[in-house]
Short mmCIF file of C-alpha atoms and ligand atoms in Angstrom, two decimals:
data_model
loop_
_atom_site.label_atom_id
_atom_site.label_comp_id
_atom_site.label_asym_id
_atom_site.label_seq_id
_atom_site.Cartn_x
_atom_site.Cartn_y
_atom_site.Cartn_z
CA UNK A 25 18.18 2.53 -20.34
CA UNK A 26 15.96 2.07 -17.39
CA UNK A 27 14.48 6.05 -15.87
CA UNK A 28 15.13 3.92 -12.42
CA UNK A 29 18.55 3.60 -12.38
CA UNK A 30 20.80 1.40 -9.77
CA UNK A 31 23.44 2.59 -7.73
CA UNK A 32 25.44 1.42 -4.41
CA UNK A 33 22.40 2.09 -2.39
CA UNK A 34 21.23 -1.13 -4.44
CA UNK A 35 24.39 -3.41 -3.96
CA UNK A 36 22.93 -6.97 -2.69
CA UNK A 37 26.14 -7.08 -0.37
CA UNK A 38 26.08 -3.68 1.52
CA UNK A 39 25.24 -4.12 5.23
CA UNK A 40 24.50 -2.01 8.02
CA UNK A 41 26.00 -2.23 11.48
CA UNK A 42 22.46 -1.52 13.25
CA UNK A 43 21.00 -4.33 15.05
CA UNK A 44 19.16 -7.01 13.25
CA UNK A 45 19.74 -4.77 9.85
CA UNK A 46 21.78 -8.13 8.44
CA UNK A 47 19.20 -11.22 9.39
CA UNK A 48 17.99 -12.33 5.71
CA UNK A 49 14.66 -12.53 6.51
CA UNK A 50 14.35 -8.84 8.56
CA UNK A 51 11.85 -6.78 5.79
CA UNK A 52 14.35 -3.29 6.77
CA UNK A 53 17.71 -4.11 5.65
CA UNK A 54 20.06 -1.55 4.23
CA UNK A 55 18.86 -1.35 0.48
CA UNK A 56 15.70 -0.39 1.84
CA UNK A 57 15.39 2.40 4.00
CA UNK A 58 11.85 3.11 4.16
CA UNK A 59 10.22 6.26 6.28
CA UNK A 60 7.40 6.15 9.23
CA UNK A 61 6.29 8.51 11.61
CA UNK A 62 6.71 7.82 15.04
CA UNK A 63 6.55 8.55 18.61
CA UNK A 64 7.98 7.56 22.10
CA UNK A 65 4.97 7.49 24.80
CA UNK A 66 3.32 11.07 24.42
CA UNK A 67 6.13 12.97 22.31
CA UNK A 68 5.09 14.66 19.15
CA UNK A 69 5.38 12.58 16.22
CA UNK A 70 8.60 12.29 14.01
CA UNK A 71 9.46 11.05 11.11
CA UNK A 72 12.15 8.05 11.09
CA UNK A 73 13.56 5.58 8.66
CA UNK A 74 12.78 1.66 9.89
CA UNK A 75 16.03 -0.10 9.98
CA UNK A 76 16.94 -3.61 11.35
CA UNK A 77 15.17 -3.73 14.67
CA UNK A 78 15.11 -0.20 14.99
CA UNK A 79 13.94 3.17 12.96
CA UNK A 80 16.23 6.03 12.78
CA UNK A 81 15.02 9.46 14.37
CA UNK A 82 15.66 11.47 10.38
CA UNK A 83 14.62 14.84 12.32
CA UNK A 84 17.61 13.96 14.95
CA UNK A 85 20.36 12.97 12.58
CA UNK A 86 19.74 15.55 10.55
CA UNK A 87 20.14 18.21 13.18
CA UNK A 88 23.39 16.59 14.40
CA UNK A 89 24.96 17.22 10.97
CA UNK A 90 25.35 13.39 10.31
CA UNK A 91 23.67 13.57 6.76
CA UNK A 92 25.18 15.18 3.99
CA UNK A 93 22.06 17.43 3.12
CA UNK A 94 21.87 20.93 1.89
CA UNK A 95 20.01 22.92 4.47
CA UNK A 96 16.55 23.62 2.95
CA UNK A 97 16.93 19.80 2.45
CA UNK A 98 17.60 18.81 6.61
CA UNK A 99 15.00 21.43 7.02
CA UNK A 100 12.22 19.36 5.45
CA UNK A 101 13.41 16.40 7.78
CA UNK A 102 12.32 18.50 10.56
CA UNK A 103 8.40 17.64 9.98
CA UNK A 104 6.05 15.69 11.78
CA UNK A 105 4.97 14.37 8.36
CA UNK A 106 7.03 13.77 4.95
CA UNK A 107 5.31 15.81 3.09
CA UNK A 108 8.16 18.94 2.92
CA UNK A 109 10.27 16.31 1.44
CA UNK A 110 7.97 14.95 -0.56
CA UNK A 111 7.38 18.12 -2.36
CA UNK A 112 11.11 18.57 -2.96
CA UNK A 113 10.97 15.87 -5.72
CA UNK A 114 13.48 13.56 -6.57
CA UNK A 115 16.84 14.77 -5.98
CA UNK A 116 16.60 15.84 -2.78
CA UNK A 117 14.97 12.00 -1.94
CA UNK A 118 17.94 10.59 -3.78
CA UNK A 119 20.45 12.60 -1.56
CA UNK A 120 18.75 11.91 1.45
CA UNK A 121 18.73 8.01 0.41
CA UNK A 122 22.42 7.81 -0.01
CA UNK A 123 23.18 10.26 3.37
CA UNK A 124 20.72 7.48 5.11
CA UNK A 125 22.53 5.18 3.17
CA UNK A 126 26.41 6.28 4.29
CA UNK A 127 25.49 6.99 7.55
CA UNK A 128 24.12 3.63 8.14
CA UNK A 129 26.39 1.34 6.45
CA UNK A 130 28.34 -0.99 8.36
CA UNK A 131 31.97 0.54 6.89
CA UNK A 132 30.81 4.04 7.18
CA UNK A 133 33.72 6.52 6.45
CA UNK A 134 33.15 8.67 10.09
CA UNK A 135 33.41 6.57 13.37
CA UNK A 136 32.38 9.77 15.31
CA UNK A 137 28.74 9.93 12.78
CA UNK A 138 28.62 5.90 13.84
CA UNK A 139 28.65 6.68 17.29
CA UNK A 140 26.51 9.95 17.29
CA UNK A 141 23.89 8.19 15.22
CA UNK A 142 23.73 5.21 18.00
CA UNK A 143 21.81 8.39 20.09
CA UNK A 144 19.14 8.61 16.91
CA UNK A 145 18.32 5.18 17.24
CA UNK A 146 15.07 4.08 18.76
CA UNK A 147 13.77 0.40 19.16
CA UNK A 148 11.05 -0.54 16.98
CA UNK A 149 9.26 -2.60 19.19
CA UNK A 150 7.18 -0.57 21.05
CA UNK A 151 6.82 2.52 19.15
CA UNK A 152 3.79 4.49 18.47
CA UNK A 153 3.37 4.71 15.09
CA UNK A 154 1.47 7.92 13.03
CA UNK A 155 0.27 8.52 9.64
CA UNK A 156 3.74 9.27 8.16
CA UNK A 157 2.29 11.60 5.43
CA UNK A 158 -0.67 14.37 5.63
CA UNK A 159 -2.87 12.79 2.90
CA UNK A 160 -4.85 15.63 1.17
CA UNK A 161 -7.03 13.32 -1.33
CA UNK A 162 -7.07 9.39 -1.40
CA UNK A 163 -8.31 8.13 -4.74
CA UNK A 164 -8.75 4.30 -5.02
CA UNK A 165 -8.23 2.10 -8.20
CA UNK A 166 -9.60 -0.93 -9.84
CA UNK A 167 -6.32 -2.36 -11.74
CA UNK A 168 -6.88 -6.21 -11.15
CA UNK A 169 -8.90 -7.66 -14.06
CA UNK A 170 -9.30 -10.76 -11.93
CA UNK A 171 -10.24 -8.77 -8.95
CA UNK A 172 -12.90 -6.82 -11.62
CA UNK A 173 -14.14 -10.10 -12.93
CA UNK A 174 -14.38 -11.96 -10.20
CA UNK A 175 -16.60 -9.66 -8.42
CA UNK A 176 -18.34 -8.60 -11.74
CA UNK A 177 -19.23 -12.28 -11.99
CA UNK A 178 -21.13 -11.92 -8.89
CA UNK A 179 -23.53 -8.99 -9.39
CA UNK A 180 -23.25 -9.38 -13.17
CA UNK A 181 -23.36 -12.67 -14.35
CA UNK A 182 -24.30 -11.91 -17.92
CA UNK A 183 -21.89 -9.34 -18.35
CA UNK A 184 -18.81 -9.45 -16.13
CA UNK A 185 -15.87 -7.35 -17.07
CA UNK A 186 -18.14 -3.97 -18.54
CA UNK A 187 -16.58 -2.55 -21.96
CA UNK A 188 -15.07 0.62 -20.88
CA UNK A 189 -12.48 -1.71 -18.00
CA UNK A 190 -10.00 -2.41 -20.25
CA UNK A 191 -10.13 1.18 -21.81
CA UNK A 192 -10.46 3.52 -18.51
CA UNK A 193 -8.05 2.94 -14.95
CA UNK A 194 -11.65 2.86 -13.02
CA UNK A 195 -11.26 4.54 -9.61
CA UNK A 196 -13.41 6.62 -7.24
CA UNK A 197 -12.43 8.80 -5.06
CA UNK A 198 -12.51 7.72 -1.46
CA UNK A 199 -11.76 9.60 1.80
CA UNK A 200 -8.46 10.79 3.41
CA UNK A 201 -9.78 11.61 6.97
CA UNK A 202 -10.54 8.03 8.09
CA UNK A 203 -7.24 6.66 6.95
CA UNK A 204 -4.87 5.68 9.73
CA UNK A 205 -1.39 4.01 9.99
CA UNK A 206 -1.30 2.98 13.41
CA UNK A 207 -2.77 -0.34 13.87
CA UNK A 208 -6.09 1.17 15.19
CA UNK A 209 -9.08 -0.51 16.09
CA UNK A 210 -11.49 -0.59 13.35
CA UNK A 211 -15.07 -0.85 14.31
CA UNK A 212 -17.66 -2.76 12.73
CA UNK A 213 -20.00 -0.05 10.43
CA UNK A 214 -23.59 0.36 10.84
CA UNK A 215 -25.27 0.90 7.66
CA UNK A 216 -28.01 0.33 5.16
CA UNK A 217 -28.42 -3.48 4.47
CA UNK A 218 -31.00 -5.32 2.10
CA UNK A 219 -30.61 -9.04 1.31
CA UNK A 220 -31.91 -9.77 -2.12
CA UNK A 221 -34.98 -11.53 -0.65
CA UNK A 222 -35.13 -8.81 1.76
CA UNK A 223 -38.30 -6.66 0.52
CA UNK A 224 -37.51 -3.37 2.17
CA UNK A 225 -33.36 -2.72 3.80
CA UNK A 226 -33.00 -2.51 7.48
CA UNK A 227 -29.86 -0.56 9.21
CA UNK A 228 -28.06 -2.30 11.81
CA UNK A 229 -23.96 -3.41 11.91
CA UNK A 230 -22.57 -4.59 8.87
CA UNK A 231 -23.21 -8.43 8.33
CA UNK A 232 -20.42 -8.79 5.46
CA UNK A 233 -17.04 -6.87 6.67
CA UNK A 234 -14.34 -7.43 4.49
CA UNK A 235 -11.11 -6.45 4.39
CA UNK A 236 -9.48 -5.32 0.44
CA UNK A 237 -5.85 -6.37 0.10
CA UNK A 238 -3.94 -3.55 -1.86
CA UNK A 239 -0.74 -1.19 -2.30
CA UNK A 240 -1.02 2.12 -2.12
CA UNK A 241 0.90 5.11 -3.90
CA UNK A 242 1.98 7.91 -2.31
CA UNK A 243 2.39 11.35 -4.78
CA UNK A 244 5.82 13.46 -4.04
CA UNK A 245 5.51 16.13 -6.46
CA UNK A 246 2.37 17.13 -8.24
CA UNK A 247 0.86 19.42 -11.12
CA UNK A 248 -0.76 22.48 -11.58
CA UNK A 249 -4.60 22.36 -12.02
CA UNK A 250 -5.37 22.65 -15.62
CA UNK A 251 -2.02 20.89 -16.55
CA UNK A 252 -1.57 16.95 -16.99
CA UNK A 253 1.39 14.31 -16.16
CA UNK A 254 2.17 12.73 -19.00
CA UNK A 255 3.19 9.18 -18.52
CA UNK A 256 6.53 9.71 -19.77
CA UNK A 257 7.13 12.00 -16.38
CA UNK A 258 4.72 9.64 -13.60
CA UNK A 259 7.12 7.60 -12.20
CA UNK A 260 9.03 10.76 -11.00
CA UNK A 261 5.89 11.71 -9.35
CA UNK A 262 5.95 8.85 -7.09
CA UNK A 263 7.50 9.31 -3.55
CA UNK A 264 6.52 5.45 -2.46
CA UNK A 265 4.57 2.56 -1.66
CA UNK A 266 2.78 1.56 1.52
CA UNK A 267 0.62 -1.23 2.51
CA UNK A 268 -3.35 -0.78 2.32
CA UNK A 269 -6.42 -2.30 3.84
CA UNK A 270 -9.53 -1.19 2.26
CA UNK A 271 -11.69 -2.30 4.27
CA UNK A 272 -15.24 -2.57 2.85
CA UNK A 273 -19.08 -3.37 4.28
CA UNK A 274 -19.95 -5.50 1.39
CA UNK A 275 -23.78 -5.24 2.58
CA UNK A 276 -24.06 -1.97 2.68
CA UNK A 277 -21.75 -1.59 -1.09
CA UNK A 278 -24.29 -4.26 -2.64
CA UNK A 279 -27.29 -2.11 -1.62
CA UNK A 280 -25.49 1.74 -2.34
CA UNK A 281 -23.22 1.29 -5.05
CA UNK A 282 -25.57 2.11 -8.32
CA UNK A 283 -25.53 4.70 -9.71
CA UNK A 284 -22.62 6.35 -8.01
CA UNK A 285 -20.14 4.01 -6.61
CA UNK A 286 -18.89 3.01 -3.35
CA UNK A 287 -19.61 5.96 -0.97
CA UNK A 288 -20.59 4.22 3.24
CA UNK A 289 -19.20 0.84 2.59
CA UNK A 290 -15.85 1.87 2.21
CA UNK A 291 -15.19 5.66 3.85
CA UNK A 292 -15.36 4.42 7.60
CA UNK A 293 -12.08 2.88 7.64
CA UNK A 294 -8.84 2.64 5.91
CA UNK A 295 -5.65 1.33 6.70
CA UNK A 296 -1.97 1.79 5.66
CA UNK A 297 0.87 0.24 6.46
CA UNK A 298 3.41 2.66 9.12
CA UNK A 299 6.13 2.46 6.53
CA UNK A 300 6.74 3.93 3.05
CA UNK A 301 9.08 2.53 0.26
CA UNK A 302 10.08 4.52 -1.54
CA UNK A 303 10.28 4.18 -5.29
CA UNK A 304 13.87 4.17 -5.43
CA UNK A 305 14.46 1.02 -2.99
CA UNK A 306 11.75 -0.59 -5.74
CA UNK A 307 13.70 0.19 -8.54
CA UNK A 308 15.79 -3.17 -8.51
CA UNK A 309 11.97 -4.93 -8.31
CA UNK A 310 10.67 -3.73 -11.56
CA UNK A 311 9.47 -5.64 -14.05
CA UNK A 312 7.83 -5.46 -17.25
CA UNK A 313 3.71 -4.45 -16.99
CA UNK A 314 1.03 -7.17 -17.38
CA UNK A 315 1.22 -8.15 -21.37
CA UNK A 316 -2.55 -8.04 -22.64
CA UNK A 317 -3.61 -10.62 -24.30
CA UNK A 318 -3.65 -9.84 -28.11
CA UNK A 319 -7.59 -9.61 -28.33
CA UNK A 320 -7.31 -7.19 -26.00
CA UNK A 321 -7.44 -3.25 -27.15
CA UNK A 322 -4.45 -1.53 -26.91
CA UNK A 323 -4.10 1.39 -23.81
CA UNK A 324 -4.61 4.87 -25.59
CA UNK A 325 -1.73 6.67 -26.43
CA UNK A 326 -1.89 8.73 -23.46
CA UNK A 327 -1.94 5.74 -21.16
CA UNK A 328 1.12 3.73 -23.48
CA UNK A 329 4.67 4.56 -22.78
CA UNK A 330 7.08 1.48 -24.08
CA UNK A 331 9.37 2.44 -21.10
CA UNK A 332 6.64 2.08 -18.53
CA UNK A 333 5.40 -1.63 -20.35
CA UNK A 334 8.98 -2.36 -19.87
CA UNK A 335 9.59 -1.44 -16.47
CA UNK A 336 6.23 -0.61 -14.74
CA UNK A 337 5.32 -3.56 -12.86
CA UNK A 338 6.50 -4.82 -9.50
CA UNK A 339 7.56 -8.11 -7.92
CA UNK A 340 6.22 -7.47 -4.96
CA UNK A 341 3.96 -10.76 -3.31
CA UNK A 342 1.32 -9.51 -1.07
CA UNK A 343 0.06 -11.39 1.85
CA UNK A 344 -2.57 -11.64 4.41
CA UNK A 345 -3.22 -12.97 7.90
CA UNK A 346 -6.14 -13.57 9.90
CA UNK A 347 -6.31 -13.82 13.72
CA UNK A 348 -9.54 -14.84 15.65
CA UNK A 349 -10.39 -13.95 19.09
CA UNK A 350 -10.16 -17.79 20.20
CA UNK A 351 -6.79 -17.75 18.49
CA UNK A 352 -5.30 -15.08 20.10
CA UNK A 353 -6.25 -16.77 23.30
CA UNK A 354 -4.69 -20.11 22.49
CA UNK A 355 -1.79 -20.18 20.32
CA UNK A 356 -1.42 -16.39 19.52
CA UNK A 357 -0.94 -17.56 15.83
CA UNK A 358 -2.26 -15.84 12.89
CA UNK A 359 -3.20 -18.23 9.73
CA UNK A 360 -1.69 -17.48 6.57
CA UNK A 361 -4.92 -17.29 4.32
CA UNK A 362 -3.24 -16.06 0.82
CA UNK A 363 -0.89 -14.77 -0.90
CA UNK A 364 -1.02 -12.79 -4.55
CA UNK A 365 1.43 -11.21 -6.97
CA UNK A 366 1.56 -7.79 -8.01
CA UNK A 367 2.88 -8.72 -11.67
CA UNK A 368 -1.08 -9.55 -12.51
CA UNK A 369 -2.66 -6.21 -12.54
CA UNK A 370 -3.72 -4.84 -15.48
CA UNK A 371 -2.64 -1.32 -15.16
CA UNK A 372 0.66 0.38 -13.58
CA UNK A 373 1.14 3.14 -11.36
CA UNK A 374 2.28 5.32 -13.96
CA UNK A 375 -1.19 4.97 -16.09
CA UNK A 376 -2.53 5.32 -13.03
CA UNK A 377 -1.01 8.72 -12.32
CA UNK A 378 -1.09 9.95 -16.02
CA UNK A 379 -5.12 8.99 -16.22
CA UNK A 380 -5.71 10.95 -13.18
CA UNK A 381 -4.34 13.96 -14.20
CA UNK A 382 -5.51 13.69 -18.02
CA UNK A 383 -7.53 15.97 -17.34
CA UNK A 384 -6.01 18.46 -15.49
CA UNK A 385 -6.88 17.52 -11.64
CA UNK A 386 -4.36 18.56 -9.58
CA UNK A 387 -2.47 15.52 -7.67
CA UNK A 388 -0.79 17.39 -4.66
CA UNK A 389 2.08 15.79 -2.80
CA UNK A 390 0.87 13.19 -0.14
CA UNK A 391 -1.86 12.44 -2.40
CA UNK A 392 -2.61 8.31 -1.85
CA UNK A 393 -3.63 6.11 -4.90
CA UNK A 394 -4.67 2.87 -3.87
CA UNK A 395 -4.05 0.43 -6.17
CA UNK A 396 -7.61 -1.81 -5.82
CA UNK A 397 -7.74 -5.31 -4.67
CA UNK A 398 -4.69 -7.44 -5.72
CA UNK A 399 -6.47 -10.48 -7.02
CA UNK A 400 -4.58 -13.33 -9.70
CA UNK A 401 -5.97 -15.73 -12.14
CA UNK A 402 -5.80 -18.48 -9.49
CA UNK A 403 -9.18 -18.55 -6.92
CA UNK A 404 -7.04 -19.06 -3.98
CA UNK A 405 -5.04 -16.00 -4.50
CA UNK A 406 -7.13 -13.06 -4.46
CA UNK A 407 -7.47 -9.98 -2.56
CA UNK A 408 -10.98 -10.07 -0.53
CA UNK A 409 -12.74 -12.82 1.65
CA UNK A 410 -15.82 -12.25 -0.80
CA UNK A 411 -13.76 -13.66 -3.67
CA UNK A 412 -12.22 -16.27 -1.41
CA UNK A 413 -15.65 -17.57 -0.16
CA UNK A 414 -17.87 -16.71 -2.81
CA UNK A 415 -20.07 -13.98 -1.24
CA UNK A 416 -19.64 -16.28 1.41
CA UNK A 417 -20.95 -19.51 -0.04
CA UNK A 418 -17.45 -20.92 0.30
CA UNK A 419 -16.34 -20.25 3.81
CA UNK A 420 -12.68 -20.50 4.90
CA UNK A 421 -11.76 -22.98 7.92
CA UNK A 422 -9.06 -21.34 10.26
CA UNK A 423 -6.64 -23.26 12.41
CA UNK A 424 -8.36 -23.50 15.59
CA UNK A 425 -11.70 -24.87 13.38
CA UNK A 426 -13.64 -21.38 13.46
CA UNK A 427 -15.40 -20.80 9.69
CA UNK A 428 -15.09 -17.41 8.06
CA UNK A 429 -17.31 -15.99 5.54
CA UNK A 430 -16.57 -12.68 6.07
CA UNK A 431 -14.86 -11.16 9.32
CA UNK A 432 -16.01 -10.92 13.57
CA UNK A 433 -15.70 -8.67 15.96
CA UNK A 434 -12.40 -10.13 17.81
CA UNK A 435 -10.50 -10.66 14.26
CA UNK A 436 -7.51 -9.44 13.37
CA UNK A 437 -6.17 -9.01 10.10
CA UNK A 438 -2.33 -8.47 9.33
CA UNK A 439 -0.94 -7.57 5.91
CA UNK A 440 2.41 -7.97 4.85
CA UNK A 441 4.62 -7.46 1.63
CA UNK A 442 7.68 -8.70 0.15
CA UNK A 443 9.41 -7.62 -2.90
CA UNK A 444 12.45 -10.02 -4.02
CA UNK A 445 14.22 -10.93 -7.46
CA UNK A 446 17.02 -12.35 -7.93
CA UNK A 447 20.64 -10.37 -7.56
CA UNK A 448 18.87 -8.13 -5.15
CA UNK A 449 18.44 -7.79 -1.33
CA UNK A 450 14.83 -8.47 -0.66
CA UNK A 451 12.98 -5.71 1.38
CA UNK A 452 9.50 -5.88 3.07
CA UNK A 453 6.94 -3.57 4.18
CA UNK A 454 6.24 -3.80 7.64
CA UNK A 455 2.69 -4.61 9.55
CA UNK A 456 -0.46 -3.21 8.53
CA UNK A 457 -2.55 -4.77 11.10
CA UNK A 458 -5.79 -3.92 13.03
CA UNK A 459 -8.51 -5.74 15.20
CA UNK A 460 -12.69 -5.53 14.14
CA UNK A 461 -14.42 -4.58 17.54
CA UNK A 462 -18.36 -4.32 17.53
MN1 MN B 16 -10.46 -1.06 -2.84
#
């Protein structure tokens, strides 16, 4: 029996009566129910649930009695951040899910919560959206083996895919203060440059600014320091996913990254999505993990779990978009420039969890866990412009003629996910979406 159970929060048929909750193609319909912090004009941030067209204000509806919640439960609600509620671990997020879940449901048992809850509505265009979680430590991962070889190809021609990748769920830790969920500028890094015919590196504005096209994973409850998650227990860790941009100066990472790994190229900016889903609105998208191939070594016993190879992968397509300056002026249309499946990475969440902790770090709750570029075994669906054009020997063509090897100051680039399968209500992520400026 699946440890991700469905229930009626799951049924394919349940509606909602808020506005634009039933459109097929909206990415917040009922079964989802994912949470974002947000803000009207100056107000302090709170955190909401995105649904239809609009997000429920949680901190509001809980105070108005209108979800069935214990009280140290509606108390956690009443946070700028989810973190409270985070750390509360799953029970309290399943109660909360079907409270959200009743309340918002277009044949909800109380007409007075209906109309009450019609005051705890907000309309999503327009709002200002925060980082919906206080993220201690952001570690990112390496879990696409076409992603690893593609760009191991590059700088490593001889010796692509190194012998410990298919052993070891290679990440490094990145930083938490210069990740931001509300659409933000991100400006072009200066930095440390040196062509390979270059003789000596110059520093000046990144030449090579890429974006990485990845989910992250957002840690609800943690462990002790000195203890471990074992893989068994990781998916109850998990509070949700969110949309991430790594952005990455792939100048100044060609130049820094030996002996110690991406440290300049990558800390200046990150971006996540302003919505989480949650693990339980997932659970009718999991599938079984990427199979190895048989030559392939088998994960160590600490990183196997049958359960998790049965049920630890996602179908969840990934996309993104790409904007230019002359295109925002003209038609206002992005250009769809790829999309890649999340069923093709070589390692799952919960190995990703269980490795991290193995031995004994402390994951706290907010912790983020990127998942590394989501790259495929097809060229045109990978995760990075320096995959798509070859370092940039291969550039890209956009609509309005423009050439992109890697990004301008005036692009934009817009992420977007979709999980679907069939017999369940497809869900989406939201926007994550920001502009380069110079
Ligand atoms: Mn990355």
């Amino acid at each position: 029996m699946s440890r991700f159970p469905l229930d009626e929060t799951h049924d394919p048929a349940a509606t909602s009566w808020v506005v634009g909750a039933a459109e097929p193609d909206t990415d917040f319909p009922l079964q989802n129910l994912p949470f974002c912090a947000f803000s009207v004009g100056t107000e302090t941030p709170r955190i909401g649930v995105g649904i239809g067209r609009m997000v429920l204000d949680i901190t509001a509806a809980a105070e108005a009695g209108l979800l069935d919640l214990a009280e140290a439960e509606a108390a956690a609600c009443a946070h700028p951040v989810l973190n409270p509620l985070m750390a509360m671990g799953p029970a309290a997020w399943q109660r909360l899910r079907r409270a959200l879940f009743r309340l918002l449901h277009k044949d909800a048992p109380a007409p007075w919560r209906t109309e009450a809850a019609v005051s705890c509505l907000v309309p999503m265009a327009g709002l200002r959206f925060h980082l919906p979680v206080a993220i201690g430590d952001y570690t990112d991962f390496y879990a696409s083996i076409d992603h690893a070889t593609n760009v191991g190809r590059m700088f490593r021609p001889d010796q692509p895919l190194l012998p410990n990748y298919k052993y070891v769920p290679i990440g490094y830790h990145g930083r938490a203060s210069s990740i931001s969920a509300d659409n933000r500028p991100v400006h072009r890094p200066t930095g440390q440059r040196k062509r390979p015919d270059d003789a000596e590196p110059s520093f000046g504005p990144c030449r090579q600014l890429d974006w990485e096209l990845e989910l992250g994973f957002l840690i609800g409850t943690g462990n002790a320091q000195g203890e471990s998650i074992a893989i068994e227990q990781a998916g109850a860790h998990l509070f949700g996913v969110t949309l991430l941009n790594d952005w990455s100066a792939r100048d100044l990472q060609a130049w820094e990254y030996q002996p110690l790994g991406p440290f300049l190229a990558k800390n200046f900016a990150t971006s996540i999505g302003p919505f989480v889903v949650t693990m339980a609105a997932l659970a009718p998208f999991r599938i079984p993990a990427h199979v190895r191939p048989e030559s392939d070594p088998a994960p160590l016993p600490y990183l196997f779990d049958p359960a998790d190879q049965a049920e630890g992968g996602f179908a969840i397509d990934v996309s993104v978009e790409l904007r230019s300056a002359t295109m925002r002026a003209a038609s206002g249309q992005f250009d769809h420039i790829t999309t890649v499946g999340f069923q093709h990475m070589y390692w799952t969440a919960a190995q990703m969890v269980a490795h991290h902790s193995s031995n004994g770090c402390n994951l706290q709750p907010g912790d983020l866990l990127g998942s590394g570029t989501i790259s495929t075994p097809d060229p045109a669906a990978v995760g990075s412009l320096l995959e798509l054009t070859r370092r940039g020997q291969a550039p890209i063509t956009l609509s309005s003629g423009e050439t992109r090897s890697f990004l301008q100051d005036g692009d934009e680039v817009r992420m977007t996910a979709r999980a679907h399968r069939d017999g369940a209500r497809s869900i989406g992520f939201g926007r994550c979406e920001a502009v380069i400026v110079g």
